[in-house]
Coordinates of C-alpha atoms in Angstrom, one line a residue:
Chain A
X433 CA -48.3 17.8 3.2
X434 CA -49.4 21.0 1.2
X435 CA -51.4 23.5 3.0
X436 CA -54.2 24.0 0.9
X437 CA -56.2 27.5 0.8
X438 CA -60.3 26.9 0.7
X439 CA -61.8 28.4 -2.3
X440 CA -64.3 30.3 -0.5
X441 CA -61.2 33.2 0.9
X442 CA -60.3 33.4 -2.9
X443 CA -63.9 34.5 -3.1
X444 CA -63.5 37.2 -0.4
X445 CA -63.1 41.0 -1.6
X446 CA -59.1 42.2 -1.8
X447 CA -59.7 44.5 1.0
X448 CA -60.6 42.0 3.2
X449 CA -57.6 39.7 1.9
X450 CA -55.1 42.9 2.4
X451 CA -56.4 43.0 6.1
X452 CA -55.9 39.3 7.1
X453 CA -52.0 39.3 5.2
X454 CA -51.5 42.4 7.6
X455 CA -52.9 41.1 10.1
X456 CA -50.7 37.9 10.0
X457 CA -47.3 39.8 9.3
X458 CA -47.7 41.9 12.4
X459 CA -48.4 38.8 14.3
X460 CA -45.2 36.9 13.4
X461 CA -43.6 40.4 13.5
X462 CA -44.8 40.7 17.2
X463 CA -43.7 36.8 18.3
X464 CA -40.3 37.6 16.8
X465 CA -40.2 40.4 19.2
X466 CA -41.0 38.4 22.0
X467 CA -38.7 35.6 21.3
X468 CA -35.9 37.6 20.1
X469 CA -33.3 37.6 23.5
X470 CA -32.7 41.3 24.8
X471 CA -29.4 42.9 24.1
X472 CA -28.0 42.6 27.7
X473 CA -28.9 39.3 28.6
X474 CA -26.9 36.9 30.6
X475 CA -24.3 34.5 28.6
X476 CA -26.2 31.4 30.4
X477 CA -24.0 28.5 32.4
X478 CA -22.5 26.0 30.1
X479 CA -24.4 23.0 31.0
X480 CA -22.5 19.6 30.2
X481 CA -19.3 20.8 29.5
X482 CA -16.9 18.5 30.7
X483 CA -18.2 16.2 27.7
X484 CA -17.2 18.9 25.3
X485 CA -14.1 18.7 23.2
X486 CA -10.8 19.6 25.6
X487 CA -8.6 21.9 22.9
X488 CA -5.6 22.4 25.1
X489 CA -4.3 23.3 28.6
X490 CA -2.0 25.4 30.6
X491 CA -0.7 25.3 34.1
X492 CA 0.0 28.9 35.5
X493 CA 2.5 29.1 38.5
X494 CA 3.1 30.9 41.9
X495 CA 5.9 32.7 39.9
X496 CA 3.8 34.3 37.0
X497 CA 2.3 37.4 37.0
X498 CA -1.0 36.0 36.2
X499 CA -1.0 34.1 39.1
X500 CA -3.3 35.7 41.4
X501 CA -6.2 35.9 39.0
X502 CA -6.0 32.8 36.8
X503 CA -3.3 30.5 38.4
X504 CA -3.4 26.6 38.4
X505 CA -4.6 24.2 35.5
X506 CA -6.6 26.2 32.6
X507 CA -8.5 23.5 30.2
X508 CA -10.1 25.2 27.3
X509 CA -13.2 23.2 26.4
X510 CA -15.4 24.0 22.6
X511 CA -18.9 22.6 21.9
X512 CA -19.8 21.2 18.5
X513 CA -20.3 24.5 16.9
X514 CA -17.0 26.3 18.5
X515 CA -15.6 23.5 16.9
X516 CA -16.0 24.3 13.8
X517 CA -14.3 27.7 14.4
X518 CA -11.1 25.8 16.0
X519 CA -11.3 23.9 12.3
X520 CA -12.3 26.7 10.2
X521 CA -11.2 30.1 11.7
X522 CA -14.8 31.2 11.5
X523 CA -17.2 30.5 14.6
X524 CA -20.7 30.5 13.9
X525 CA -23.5 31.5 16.0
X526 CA -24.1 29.1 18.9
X527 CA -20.3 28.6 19.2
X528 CA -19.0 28.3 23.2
X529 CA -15.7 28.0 24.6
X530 CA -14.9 27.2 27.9
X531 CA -12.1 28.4 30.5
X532 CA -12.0 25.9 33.0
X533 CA -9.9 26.8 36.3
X534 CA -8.5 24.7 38.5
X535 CA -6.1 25.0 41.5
X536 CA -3.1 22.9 41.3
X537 CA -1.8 21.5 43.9
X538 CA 2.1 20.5 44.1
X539 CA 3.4 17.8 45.7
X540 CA 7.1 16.3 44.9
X541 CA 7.4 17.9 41.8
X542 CA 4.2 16.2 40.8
X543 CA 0.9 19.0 40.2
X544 CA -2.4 17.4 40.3
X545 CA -5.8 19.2 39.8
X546 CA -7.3 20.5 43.4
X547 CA -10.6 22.5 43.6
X548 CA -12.3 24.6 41.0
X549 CA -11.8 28.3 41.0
X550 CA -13.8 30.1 38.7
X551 CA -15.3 29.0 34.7
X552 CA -14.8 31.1 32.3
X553 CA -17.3 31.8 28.9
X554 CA -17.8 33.2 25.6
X555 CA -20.9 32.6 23.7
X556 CA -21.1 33.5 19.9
X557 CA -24.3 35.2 19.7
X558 CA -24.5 38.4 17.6
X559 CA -28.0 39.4 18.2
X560 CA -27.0 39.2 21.9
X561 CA -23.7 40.7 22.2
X562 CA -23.3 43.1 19.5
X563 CA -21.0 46.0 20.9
X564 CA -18.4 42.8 21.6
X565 CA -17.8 41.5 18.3
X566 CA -20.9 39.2 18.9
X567 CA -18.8 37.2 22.2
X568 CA -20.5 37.4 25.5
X569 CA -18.2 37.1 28.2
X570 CA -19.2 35.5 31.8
X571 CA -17.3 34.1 34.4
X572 CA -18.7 31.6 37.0
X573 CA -17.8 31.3 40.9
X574 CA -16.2 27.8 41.7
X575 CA -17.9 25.4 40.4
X576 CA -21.2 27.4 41.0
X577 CA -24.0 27.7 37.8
X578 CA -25.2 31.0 39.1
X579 CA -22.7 33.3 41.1
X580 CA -21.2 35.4 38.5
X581 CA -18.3 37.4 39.0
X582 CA -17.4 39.8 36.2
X583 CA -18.1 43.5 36.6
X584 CA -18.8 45.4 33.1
X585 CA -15.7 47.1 33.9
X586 CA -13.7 43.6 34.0
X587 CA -16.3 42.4 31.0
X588 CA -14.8 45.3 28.8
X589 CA -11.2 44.2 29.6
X590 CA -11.8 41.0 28.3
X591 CA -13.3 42.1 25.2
X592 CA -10.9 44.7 24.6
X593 CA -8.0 42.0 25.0
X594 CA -9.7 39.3 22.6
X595 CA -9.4 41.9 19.8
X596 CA -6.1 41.0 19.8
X597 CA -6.9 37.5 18.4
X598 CA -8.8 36.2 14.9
X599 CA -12.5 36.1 15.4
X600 CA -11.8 36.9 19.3
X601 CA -10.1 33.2 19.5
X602 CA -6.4 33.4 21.3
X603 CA -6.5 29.4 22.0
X604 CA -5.7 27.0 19.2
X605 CA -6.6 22.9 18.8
X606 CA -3.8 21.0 20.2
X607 CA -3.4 17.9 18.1
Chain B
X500 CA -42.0 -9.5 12.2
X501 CA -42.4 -13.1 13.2
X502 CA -40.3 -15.9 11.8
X503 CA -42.3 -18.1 10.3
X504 CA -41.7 -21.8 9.5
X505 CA -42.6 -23.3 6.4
X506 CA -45.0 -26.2 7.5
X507 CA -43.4 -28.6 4.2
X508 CA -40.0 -28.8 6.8
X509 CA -42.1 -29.5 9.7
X510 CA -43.2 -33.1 7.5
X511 CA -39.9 -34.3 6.8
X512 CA -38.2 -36.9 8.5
X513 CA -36.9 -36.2 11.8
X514 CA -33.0 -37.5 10.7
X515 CA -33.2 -34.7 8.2
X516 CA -34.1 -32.0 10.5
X517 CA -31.5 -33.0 13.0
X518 CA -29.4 -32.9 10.2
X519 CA -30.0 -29.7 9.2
X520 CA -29.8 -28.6 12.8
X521 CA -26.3 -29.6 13.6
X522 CA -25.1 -28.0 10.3
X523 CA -26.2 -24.7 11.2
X524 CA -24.5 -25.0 14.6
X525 CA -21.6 -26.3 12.9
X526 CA -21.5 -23.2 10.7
X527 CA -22.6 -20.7 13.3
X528 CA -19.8 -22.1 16.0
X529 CA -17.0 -21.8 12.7
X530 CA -17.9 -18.2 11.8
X531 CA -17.9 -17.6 15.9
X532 CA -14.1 -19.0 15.5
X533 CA -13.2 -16.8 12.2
X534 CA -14.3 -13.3 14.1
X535 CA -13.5 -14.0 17.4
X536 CA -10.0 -12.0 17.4
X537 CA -6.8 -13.9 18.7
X538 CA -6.1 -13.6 22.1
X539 CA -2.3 -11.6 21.2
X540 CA -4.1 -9.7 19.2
X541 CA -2.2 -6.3 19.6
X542 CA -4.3 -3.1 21.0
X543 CA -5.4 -0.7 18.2
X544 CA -4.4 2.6 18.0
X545 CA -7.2 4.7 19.7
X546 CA -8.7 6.6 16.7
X547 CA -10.3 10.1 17.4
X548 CA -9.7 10.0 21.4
X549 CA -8.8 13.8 21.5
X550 CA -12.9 14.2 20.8
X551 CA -13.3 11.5 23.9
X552 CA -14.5 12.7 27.5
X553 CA -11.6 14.5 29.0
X554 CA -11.4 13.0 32.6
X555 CA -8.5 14.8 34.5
X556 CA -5.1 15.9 34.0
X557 CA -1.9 16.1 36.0
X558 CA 1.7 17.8 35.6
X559 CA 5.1 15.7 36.1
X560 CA 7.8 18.0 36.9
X561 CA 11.5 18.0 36.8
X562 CA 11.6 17.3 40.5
X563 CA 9.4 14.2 40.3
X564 CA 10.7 10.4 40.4
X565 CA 8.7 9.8 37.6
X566 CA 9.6 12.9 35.1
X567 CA 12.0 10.8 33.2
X568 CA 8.9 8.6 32.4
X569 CA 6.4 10.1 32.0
X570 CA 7.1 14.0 32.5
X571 CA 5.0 16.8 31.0
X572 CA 1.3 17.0 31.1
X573 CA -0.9 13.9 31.2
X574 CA -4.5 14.4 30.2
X575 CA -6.7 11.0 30.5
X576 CA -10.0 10.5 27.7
X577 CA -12.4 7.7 27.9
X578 CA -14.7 7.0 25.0
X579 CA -18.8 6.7 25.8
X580 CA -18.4 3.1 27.2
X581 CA -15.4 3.9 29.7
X582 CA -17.5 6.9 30.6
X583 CA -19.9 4.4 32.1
X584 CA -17.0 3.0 33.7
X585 CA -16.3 5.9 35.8
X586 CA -19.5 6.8 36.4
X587 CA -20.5 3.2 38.1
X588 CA -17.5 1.3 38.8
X589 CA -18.1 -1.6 36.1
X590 CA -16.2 -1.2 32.3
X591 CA -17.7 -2.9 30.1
X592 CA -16.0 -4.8 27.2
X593 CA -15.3 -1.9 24.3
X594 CA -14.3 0.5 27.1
X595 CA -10.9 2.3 26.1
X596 CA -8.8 4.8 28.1
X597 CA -6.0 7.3 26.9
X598 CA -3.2 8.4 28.8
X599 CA -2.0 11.1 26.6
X600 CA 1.5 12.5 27.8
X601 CA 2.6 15.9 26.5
X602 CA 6.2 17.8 27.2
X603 CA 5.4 21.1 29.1
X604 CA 7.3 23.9 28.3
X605 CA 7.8 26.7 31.6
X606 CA 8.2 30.3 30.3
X607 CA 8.1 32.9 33.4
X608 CA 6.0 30.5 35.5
X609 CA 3.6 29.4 33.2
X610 CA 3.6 25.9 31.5
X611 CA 2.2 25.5 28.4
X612 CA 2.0 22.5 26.6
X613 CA 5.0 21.3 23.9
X614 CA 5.0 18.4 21.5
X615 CA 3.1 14.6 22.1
X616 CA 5.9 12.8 24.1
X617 CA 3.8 9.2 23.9
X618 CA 0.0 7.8 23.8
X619 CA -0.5 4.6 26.4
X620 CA -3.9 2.9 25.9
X621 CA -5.7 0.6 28.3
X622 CA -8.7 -1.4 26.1
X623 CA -11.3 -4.1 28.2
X624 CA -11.9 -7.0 25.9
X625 CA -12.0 -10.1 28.3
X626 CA -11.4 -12.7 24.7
X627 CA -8.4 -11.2 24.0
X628 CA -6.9 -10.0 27.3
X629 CA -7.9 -12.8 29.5
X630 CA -4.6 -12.8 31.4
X631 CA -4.6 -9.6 32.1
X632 CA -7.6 -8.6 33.8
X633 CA -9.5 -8.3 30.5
X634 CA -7.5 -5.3 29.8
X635 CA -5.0 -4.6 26.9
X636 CA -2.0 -2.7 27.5
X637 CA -0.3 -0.5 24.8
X638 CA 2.1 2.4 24.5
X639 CA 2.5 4.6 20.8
X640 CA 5.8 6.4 20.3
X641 CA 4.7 10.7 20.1
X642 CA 2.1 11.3 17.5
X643 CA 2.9 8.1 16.0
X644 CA -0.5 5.2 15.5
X645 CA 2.1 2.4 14.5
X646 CA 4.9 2.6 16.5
X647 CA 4.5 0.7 19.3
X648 CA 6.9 1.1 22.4
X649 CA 6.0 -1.3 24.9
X650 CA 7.7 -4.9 25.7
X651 CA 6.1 -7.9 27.5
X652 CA 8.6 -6.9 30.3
X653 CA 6.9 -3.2 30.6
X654 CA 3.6 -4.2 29.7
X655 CA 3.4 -7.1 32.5
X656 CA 4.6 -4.6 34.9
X657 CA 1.7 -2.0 33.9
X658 CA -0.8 -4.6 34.6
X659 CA 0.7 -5.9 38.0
X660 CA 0.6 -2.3 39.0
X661 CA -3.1 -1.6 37.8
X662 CA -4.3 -4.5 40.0
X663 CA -3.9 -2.2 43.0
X664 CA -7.0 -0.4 41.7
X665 CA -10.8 -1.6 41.5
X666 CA -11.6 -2.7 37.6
X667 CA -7.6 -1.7 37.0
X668 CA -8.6 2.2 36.4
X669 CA -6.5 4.5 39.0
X670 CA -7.8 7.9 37.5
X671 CA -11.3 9.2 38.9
X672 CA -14.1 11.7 36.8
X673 CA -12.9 15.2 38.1
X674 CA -16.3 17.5 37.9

């Protein structure tokens, strides 16, 4: 459908014309204002991400140094969009990856998945997170949607370590 | 739309129509025969299953009776209709389950994952696994989608030890 402009505005003196197109750009300048997300929001909870694409795994043992704060099972999980960036090298806006961690629990030399410790997240979103290369970072409690854990000193760390890595990215798809 | 009969056929002879009749049945019960697949029809290689659901993993270590096996990681994947397998207890025909086994490599305590060590497969399709609980058993050599490693031997012992579970399925939905 074609939006079609009554004759009568063409009519209308330029001044008044002038006023109404100003009037209309500071309107959608003032709803992009209000929908645009602050720069310190939260990196939300990644809702449905067990049905997301699982790009590899890791198990992280009593005998590592890592232990204490990431040890047990650690599944990496990639929406549609982080995808793209495990295909591509570049991850466009929208892209999330998951670190999903889990205890392991040993028994006979077999290790099978025990209780959730903490989930992991970075969300591609430059308006967002612009002083981290566009990532925000999070970490959920368990397997709780809204006890978050990191500090902004721990945030930083995380950031500062993922500049290590190609478009912030350490994990890579496992065929 | 409404399927509409002609009211000319409705005026022929009553040998004619029952005719006609039992040569469409005759034809719909021969196509039935040419699609209906045979029942050793072999299991096909599970195209695309590392974008399935990712239901749980577990590690087999050196330690383990059943390392020289199956040791490494094992991640399981369902596609959608397995999914509803898990999620209500019934798997309906077209369900398929992966039981991807991958070598894991120990460096300083932490295992990450090596290279595909083999790909077992459980498909439901009562017509062509009716001896088998309606479940297909097969086993792919590493990365491999045509080398097949299973023998009846092997793959009559998978299926008497899946009867010990409800539908066949050991492996539950980890959240």
């Amino acid at each position: 459908m074609i939006l079609q402009i009554p004759l009568s505005i063409m009519n209308k003196p330029m001044k008044k014309i002038t006023t109404v197109a100003i009037l209309i750009m500071l309107s959608v300048a003032g709803f992009s204002f209000i929908i645009r997300p602050k720069a310190d929001e939260m990196v939300p909870y990644p809702e449905g991400f067990r049905k997301w694409t699982h790009i590899k795994t890791g198990l992280i043992g009593p005998n590592s140094p890592a232990f204490k704060t990431t040890g047990g099972f650690h599944h990496i999980y990639a929406n549609d969009k982080a995808m793209q960036g495990y295909t591509s090298g570049y991850f466009p806006q929208g892209s999330i990856v998951v670190f999903d961690v889990i205890d392991g629990v040993e028994t006979d030399g077999n290790t099978a998945e025990g209780k959730r410790n903490h989930v992991d997240v970075m969300m591609k979103d430059s308006l967002r997170y612009p002083a981290t290369g566009g990532w925000g970072f999070e970490e959920f409690k368990g397997s709780s949607k809204t006890e978050r854990l990191l500090t902004e000193t721990v945030r930083t760390a995380c950031f500062n370590c993922h500049t290590k890595q190609g478009d912030y990215i350490f994990s890579v798809l496992r065929d």
